[in-house]
mmCIF file of N, CA, C and O in Angstrom:
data_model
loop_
_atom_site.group_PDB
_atom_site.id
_atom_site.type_symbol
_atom_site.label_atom_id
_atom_site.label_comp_id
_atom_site.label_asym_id
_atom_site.label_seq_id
_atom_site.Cartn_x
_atom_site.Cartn_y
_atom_site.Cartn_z
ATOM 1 N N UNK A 5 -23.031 -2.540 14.051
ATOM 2 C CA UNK A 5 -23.128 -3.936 13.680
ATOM 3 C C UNK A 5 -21.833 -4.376 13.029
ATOM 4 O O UNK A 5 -21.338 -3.750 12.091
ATOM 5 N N UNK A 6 -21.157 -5.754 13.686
ATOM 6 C CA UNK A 6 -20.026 -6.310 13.094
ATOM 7 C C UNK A 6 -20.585 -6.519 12.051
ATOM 8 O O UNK A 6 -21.816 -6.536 12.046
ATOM 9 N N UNK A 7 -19.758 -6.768 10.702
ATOM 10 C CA UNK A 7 -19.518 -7.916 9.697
ATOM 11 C C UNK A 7 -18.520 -9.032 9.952
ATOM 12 O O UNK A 7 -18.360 -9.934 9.130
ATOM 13 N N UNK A 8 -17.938 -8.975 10.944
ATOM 14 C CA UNK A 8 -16.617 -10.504 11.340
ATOM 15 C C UNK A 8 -17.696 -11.439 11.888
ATOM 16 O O UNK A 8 -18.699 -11.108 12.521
ATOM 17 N N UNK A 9 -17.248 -12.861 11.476
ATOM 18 C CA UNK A 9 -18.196 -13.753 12.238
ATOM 19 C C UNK A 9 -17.281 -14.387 13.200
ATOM 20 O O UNK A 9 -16.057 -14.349 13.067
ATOM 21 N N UNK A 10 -17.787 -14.869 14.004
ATOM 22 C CA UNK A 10 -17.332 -15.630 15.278
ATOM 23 C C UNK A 10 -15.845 -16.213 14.757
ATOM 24 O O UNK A 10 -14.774 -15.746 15.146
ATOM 25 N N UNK A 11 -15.977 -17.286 13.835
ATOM 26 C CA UNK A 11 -14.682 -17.496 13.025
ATOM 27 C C UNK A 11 -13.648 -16.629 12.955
ATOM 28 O O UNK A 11 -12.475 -16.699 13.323
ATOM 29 N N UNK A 12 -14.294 -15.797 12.416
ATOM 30 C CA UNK A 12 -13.079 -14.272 12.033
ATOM 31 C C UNK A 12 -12.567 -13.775 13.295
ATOM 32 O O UNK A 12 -11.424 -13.330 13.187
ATOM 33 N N UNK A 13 -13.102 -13.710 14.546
ATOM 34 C CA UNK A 13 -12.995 -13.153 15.078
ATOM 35 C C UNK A 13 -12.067 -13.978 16.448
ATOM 36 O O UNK A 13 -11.110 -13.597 17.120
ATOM 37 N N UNK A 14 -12.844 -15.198 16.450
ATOM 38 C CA UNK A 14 -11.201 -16.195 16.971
ATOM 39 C C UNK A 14 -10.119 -16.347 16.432
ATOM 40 O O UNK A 14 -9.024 -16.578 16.945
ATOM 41 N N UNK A 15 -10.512 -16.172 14.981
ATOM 42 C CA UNK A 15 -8.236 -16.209 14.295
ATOM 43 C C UNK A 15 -8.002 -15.122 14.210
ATOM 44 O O UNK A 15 -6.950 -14.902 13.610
ATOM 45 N N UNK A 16 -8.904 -13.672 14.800
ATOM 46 C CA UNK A 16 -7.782 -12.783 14.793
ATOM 47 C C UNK A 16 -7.701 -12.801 15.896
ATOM 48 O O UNK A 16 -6.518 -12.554 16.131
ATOM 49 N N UNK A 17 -8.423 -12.998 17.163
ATOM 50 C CA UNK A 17 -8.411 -12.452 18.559
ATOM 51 C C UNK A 17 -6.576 -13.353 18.781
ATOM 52 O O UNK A 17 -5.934 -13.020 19.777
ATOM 53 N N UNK A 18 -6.003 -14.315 17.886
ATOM 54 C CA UNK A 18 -4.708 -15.204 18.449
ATOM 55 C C UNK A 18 -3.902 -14.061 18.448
ATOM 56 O O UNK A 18 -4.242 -12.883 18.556
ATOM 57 N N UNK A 19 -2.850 -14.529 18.319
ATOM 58 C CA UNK A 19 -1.150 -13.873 18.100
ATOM 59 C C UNK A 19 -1.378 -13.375 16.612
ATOM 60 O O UNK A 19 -1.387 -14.084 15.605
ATOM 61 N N UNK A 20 -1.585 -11.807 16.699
ATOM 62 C CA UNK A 20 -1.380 -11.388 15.137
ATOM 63 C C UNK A 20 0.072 -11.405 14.397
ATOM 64 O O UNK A 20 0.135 -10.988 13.241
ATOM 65 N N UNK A 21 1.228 -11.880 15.052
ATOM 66 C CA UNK A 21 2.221 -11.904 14.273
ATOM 67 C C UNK A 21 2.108 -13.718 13.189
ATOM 68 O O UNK A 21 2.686 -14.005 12.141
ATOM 69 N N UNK A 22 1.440 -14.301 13.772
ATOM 70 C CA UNK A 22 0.968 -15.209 13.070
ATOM 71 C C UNK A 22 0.069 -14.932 11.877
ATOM 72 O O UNK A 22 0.173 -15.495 10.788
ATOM 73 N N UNK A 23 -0.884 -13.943 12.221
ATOM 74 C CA UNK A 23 -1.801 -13.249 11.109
ATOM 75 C C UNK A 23 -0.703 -12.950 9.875
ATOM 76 O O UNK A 23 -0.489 -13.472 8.781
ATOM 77 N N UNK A 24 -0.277 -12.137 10.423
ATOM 78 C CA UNK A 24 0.531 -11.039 9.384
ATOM 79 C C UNK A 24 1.370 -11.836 8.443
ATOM 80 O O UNK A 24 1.248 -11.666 7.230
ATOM 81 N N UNK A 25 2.255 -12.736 8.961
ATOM 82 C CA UNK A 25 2.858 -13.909 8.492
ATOM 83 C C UNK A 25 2.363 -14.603 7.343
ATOM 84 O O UNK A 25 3.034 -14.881 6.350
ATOM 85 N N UNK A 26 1.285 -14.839 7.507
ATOM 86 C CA UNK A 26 0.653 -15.872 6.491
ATOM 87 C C UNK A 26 -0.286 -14.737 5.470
ATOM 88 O O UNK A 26 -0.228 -14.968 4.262
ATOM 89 N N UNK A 27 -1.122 -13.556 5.919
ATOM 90 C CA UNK A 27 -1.702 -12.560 5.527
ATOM 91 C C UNK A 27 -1.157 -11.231 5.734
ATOM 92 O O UNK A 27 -1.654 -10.413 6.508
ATOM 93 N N UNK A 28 -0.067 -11.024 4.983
ATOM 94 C CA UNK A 28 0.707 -9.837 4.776
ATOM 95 C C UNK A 28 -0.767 -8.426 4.615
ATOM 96 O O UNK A 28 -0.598 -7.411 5.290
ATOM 97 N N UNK A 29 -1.652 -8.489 4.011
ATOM 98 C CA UNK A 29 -2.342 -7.416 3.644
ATOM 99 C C UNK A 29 -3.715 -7.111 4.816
ATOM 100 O O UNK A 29 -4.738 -6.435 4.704
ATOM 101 N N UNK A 30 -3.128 -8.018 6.019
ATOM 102 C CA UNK A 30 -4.420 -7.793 6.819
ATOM 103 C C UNK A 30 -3.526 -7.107 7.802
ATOM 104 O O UNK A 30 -4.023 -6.817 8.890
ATOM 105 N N UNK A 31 -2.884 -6.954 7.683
ATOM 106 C CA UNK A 31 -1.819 -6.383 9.080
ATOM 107 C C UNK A 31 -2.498 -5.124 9.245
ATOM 108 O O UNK A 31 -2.486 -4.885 10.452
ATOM 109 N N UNK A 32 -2.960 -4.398 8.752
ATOM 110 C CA UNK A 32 -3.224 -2.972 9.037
ATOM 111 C C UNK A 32 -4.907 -2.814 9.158
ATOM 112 O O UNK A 32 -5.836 -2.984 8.369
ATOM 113 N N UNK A 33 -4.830 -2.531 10.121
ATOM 114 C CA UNK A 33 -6.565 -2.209 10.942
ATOM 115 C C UNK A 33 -7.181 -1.820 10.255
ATOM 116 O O UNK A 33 -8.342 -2.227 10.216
ATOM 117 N N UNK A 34 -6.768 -0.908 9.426
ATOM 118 C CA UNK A 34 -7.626 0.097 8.553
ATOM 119 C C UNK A 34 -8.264 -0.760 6.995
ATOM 120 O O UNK A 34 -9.001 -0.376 6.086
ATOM 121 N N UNK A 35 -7.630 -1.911 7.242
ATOM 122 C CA UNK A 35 -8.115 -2.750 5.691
ATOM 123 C C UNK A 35 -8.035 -4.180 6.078
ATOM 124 O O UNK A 35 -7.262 -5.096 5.798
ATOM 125 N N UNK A 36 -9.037 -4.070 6.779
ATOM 126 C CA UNK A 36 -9.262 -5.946 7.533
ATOM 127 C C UNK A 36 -10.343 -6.869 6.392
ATOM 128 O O UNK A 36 -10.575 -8.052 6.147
ATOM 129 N N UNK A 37 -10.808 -5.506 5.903
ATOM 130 C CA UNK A 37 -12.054 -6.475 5.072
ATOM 131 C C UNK A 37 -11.114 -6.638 3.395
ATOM 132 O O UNK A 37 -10.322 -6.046 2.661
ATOM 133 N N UNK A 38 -11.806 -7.720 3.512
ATOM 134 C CA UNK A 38 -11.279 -8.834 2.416
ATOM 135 C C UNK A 38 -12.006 -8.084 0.901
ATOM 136 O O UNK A 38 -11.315 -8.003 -0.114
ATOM 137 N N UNK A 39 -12.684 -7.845 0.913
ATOM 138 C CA UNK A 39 -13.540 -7.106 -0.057
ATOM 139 C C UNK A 39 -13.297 -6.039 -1.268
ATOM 140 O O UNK A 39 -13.627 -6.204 -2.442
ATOM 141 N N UNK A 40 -12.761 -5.114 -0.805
ATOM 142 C CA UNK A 40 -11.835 -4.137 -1.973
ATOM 143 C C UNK A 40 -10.760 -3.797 -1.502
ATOM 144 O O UNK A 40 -10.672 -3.484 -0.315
ATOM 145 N N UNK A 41 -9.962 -3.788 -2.132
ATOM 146 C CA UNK A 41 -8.502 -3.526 -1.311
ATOM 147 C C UNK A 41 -7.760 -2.202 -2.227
ATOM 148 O O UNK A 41 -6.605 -1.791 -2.338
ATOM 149 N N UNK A 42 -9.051 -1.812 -2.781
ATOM 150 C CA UNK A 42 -8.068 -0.524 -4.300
ATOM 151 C C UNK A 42 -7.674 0.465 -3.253
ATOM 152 O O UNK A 42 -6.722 1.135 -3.656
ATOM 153 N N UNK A 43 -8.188 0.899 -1.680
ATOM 154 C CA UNK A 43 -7.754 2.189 -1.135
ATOM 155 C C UNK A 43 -6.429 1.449 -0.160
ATOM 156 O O UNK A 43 -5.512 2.197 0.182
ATOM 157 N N UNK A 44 -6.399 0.371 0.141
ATOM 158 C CA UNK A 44 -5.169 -0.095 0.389
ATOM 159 C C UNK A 44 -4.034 -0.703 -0.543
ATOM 160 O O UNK A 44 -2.866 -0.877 -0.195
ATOM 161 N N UNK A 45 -4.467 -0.937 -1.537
ATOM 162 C CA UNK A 45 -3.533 -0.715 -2.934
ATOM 163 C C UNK A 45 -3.035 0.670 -2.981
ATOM 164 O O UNK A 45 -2.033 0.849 -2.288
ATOM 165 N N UNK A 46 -3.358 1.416 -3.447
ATOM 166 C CA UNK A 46 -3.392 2.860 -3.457
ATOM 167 C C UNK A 46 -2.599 3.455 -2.620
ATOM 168 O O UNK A 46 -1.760 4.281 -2.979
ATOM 169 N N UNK A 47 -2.832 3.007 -1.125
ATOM 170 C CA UNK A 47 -1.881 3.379 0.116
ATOM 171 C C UNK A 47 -0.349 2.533 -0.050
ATOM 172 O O UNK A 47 0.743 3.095 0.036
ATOM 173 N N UNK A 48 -0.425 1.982 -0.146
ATOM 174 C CA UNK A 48 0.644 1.145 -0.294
ATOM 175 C C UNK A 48 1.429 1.353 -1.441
ATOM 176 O O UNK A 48 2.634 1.451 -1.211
ATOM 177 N N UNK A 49 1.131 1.432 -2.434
ATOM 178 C CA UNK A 49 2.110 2.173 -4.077
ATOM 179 C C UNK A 49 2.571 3.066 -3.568
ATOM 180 O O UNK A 49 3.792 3.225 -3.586
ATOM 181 N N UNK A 50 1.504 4.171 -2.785
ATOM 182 C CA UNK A 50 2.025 5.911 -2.353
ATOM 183 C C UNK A 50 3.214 5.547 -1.523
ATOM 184 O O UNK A 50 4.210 6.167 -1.896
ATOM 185 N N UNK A 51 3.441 4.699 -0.467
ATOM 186 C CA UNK A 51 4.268 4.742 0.857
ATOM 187 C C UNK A 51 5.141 4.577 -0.157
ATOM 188 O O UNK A 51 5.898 5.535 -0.309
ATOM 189 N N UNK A 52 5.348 3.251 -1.246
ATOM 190 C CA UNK A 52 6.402 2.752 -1.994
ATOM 191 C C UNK A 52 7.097 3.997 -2.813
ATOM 192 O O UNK A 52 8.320 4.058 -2.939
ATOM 193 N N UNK A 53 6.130 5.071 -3.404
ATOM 194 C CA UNK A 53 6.520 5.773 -3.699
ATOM 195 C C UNK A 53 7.242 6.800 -3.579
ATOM 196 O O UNK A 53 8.128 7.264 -4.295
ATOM 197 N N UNK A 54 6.481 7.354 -1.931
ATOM 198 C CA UNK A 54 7.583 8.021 -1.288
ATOM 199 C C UNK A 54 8.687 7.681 -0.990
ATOM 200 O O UNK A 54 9.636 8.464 -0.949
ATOM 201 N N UNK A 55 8.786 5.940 -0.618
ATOM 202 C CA UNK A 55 10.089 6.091 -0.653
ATOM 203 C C UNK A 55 10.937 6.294 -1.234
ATOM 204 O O UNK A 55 11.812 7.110 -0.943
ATOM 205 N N UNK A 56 10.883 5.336 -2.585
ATOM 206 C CA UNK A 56 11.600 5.367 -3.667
ATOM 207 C C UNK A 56 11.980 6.781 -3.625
ATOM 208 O O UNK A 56 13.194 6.967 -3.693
ATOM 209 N N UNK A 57 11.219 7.857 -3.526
ATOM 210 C CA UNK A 57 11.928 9.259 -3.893
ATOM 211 C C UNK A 57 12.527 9.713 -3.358
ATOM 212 O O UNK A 57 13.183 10.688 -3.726
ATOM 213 N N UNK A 58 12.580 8.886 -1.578
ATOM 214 C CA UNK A 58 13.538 9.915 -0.505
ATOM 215 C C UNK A 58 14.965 8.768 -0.661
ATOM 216 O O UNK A 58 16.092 9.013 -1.093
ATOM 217 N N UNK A 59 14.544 7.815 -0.268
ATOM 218 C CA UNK A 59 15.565 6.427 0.079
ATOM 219 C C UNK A 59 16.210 6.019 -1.629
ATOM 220 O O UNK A 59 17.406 6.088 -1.911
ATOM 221 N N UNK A 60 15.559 5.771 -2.213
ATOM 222 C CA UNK A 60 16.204 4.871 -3.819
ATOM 223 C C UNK A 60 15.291 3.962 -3.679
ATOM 224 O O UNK A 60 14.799 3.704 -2.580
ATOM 225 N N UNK A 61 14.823 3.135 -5.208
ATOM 226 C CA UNK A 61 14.228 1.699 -4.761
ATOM 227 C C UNK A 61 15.058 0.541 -4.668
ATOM 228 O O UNK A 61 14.563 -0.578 -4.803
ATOM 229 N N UNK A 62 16.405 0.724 -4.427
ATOM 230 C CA UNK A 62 16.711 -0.523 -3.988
ATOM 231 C C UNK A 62 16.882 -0.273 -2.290
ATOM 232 O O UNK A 62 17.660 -1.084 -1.788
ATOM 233 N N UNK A 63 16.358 0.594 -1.444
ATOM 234 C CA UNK A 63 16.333 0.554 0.056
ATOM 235 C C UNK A 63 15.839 -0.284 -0.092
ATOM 236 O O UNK A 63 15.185 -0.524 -1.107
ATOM 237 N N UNK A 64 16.044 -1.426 1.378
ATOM 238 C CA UNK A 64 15.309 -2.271 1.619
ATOM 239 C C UNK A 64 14.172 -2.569 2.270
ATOM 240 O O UNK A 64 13.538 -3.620 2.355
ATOM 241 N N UNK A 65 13.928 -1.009 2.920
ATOM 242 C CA UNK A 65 12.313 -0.304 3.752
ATOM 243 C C UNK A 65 11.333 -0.497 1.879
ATOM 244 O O UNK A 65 10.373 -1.233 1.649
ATOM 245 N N UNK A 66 11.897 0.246 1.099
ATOM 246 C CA UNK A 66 11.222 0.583 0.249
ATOM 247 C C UNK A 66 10.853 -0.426 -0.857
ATOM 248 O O UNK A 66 10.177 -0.091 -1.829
ATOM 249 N N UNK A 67 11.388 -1.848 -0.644
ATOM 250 C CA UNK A 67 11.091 -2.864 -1.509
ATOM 251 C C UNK A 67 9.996 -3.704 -0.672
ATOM 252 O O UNK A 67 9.013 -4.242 -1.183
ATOM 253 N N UNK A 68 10.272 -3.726 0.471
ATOM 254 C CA UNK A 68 9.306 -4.390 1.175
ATOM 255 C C UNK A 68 7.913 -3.501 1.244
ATOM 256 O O UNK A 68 6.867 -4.011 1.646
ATOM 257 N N UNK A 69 8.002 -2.054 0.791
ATOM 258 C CA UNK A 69 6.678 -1.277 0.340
ATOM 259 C C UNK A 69 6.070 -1.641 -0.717
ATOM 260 O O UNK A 69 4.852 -1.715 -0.879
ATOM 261 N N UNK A 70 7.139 -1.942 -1.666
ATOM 262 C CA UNK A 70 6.616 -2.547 -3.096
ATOM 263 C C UNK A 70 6.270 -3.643 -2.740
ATOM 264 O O UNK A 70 5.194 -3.733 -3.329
ATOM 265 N N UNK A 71 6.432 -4.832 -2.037
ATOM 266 C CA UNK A 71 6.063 -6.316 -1.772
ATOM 267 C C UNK A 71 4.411 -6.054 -1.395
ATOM 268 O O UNK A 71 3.393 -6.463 -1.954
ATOM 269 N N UNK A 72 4.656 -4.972 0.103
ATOM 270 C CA UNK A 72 3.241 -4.561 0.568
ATOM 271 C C UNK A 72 2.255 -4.499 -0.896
ATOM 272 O O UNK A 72 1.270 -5.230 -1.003
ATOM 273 N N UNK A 73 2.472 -3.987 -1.473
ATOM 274 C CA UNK A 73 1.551 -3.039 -2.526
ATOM 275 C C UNK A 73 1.444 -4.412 -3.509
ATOM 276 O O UNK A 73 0.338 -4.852 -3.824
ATOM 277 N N UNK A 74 2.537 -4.963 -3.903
ATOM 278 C CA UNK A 74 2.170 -6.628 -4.604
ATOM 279 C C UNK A 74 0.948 -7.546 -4.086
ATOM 280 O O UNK A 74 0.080 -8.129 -4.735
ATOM 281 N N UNK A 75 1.194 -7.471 -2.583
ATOM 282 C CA UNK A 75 0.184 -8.427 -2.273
ATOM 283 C C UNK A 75 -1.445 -7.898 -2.223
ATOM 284 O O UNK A 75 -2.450 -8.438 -1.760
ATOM 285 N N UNK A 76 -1.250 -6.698 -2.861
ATOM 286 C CA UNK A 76 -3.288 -6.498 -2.550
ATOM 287 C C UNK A 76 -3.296 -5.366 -3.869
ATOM 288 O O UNK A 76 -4.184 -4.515 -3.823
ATOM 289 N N UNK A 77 -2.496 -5.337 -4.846
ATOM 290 C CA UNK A 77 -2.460 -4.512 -6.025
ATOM 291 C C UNK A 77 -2.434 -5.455 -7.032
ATOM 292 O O UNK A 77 -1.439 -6.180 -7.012
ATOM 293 N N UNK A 78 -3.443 -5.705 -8.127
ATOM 294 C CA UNK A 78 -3.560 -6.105 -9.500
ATOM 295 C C UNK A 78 -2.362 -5.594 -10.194
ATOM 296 O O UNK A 78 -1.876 -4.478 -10.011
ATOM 297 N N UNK A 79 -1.876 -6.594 -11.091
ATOM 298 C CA UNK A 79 -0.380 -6.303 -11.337
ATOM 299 C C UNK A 79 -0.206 -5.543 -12.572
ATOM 300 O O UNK A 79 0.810 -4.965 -12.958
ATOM 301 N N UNK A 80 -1.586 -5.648 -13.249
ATOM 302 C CA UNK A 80 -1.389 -4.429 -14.591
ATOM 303 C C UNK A 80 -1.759 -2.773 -13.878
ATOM 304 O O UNK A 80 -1.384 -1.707 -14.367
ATOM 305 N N UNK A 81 -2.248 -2.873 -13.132
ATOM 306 C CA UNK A 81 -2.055 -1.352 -12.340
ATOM 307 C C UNK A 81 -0.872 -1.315 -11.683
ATOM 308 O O UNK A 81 -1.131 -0.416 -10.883
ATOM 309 N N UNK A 82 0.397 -1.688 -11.408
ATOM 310 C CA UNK A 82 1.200 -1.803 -10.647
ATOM 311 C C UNK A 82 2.126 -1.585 -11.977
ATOM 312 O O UNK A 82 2.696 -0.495 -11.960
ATOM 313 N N UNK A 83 2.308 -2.124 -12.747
ATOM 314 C CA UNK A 83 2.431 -1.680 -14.345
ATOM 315 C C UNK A 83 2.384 -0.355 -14.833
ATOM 316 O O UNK A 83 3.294 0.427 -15.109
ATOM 317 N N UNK A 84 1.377 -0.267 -14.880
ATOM 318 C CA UNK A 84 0.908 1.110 -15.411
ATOM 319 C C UNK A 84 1.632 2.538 -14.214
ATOM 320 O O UNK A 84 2.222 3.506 -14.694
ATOM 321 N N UNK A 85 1.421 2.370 -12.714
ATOM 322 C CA UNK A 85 1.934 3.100 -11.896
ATOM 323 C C UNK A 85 3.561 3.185 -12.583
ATOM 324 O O UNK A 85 4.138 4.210 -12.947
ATOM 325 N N UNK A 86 3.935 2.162 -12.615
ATOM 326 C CA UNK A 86 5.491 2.140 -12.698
ATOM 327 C C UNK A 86 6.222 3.095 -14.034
ATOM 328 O O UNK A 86 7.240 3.787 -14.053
ATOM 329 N N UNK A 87 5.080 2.736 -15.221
ATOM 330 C CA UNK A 87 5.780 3.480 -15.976
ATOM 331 C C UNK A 87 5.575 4.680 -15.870
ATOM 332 O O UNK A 87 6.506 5.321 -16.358
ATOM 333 N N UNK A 88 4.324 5.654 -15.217
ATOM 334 C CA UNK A 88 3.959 6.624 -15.101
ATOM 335 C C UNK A 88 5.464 7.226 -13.827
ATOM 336 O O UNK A 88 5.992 8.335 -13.908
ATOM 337 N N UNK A 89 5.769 6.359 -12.987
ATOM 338 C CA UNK A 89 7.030 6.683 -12.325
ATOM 339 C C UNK A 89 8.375 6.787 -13.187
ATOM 340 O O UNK A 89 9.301 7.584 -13.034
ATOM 341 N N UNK A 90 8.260 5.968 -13.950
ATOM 342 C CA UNK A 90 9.642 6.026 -14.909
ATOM 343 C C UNK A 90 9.724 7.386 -16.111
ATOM 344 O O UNK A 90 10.731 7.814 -16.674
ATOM 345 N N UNK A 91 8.415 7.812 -16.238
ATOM 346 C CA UNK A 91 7.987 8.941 -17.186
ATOM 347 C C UNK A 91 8.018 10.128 -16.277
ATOM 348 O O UNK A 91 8.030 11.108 -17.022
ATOM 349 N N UNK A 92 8.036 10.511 -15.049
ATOM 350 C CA UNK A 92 7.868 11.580 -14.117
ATOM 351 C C UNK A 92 7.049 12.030 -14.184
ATOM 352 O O UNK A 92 6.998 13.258 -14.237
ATOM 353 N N UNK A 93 5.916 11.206 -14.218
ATOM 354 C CA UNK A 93 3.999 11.986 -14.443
ATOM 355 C C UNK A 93 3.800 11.145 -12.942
ATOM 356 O O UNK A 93 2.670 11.407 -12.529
ATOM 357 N N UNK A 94 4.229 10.601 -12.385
ATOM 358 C CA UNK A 94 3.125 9.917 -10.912
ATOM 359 C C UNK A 94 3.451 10.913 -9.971
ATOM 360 O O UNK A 94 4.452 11.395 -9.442
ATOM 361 N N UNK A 95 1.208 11.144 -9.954
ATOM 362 C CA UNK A 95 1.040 12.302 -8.791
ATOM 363 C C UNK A 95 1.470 11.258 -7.147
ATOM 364 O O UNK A 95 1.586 11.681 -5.997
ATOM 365 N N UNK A 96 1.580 10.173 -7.550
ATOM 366 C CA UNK A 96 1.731 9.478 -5.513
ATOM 367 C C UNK A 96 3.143 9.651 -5.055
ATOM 368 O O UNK A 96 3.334 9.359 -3.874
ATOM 369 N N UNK A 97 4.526 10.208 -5.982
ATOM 370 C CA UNK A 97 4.980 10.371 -4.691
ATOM 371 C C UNK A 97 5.189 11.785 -4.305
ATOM 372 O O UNK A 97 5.940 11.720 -3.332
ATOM 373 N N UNK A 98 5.019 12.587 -4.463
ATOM 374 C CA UNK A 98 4.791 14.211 -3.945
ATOM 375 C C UNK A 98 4.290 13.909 -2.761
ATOM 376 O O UNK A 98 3.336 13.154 -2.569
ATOM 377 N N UNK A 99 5.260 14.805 -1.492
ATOM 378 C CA UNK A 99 5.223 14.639 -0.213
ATOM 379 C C UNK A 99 3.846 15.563 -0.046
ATOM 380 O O UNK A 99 3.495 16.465 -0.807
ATOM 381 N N UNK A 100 3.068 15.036 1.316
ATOM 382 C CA UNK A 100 2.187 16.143 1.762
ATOM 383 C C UNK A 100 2.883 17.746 1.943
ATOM 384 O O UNK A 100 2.081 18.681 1.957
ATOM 385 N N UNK A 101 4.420 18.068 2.085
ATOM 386 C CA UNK A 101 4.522 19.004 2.516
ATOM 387 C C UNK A 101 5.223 19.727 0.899
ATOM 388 O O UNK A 101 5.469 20.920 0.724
ATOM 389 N N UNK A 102 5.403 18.711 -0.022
ATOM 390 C CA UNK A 102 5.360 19.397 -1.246
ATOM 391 C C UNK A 102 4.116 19.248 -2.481
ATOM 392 O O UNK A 102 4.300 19.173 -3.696
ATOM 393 N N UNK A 103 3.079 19.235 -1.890
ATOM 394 C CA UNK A 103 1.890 19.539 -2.493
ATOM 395 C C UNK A 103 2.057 20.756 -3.495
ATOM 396 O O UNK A 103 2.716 21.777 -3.299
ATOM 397 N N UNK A 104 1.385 20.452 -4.503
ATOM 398 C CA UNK A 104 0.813 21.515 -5.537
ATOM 399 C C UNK A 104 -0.387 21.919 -5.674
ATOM 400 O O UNK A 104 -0.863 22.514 -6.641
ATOM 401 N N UNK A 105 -0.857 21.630 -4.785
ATOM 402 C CA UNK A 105 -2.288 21.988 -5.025
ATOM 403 C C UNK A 105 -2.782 23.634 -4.936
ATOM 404 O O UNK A 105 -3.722 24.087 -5.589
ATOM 405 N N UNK A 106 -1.986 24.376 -4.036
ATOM 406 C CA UNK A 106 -2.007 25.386 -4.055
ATOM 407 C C UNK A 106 -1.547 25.916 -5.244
ATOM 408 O O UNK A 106 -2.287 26.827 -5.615
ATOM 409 N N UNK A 107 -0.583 25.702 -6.019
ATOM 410 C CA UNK A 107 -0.349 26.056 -7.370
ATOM 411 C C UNK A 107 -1.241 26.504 -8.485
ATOM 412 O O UNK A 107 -1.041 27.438 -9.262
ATOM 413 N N UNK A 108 -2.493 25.497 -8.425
ATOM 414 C CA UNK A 108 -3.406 24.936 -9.282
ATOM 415 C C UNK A 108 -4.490 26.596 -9.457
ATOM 416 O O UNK A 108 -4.946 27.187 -8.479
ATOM 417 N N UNK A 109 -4.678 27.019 -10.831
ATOM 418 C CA UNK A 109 -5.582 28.141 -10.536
ATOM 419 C C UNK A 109 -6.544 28.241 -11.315
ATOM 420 O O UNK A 109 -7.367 29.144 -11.166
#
């Protein structure tokens, strides 16, 4: 069973570069619903994060990650992430292939 109604489903069936344009945070399939956006918040800090650690944050891939993460992230958590980045305690940007989890005993 959908939840899109007929509505929803003619302004997306148009030209999604029009979507994206005006709704930066619907671009991605995986977070169409309007409803909670904390696991696409979440995704979006991490990408920002990784970059920042491979690229710098003034790349310009990696500011437009931070923009991503502005438009569907509450800005006192975006806050709080940042200083936890400026302190070297944020677990989001550790690559999948430098995981610690195996560490952990």
């Amino acid at each position: 069973m959908s939840s899109t109604t007929k509505q929803e489903k003619s302004f997306l069936s148009n030209n999604l570069d029009g979507v994206t344009a005006n709704f930066p945070h619907m671009d991605d399939p995986r977070f169409m619903s309007l409803t909670n956006q904390m696991n696409h918040c979440l995704l979006r800090f991490t990408q920002f994060a990784r970059c920042a650690r491979e690229l710098g944050e003034e790349d310009t891939r990696c500011k437009y990650q931070y923009y991503r993460a502005q438009c569907c992230c509450p800005e006192s958590q975006l806050e709080d992430w940042m200083e936890h980045r400026a302190r070297g305690s944020c677990h989001m940007d550790v690559l999948p292939d430098r995981s610690t989890v195996h560490c952990r005993q």
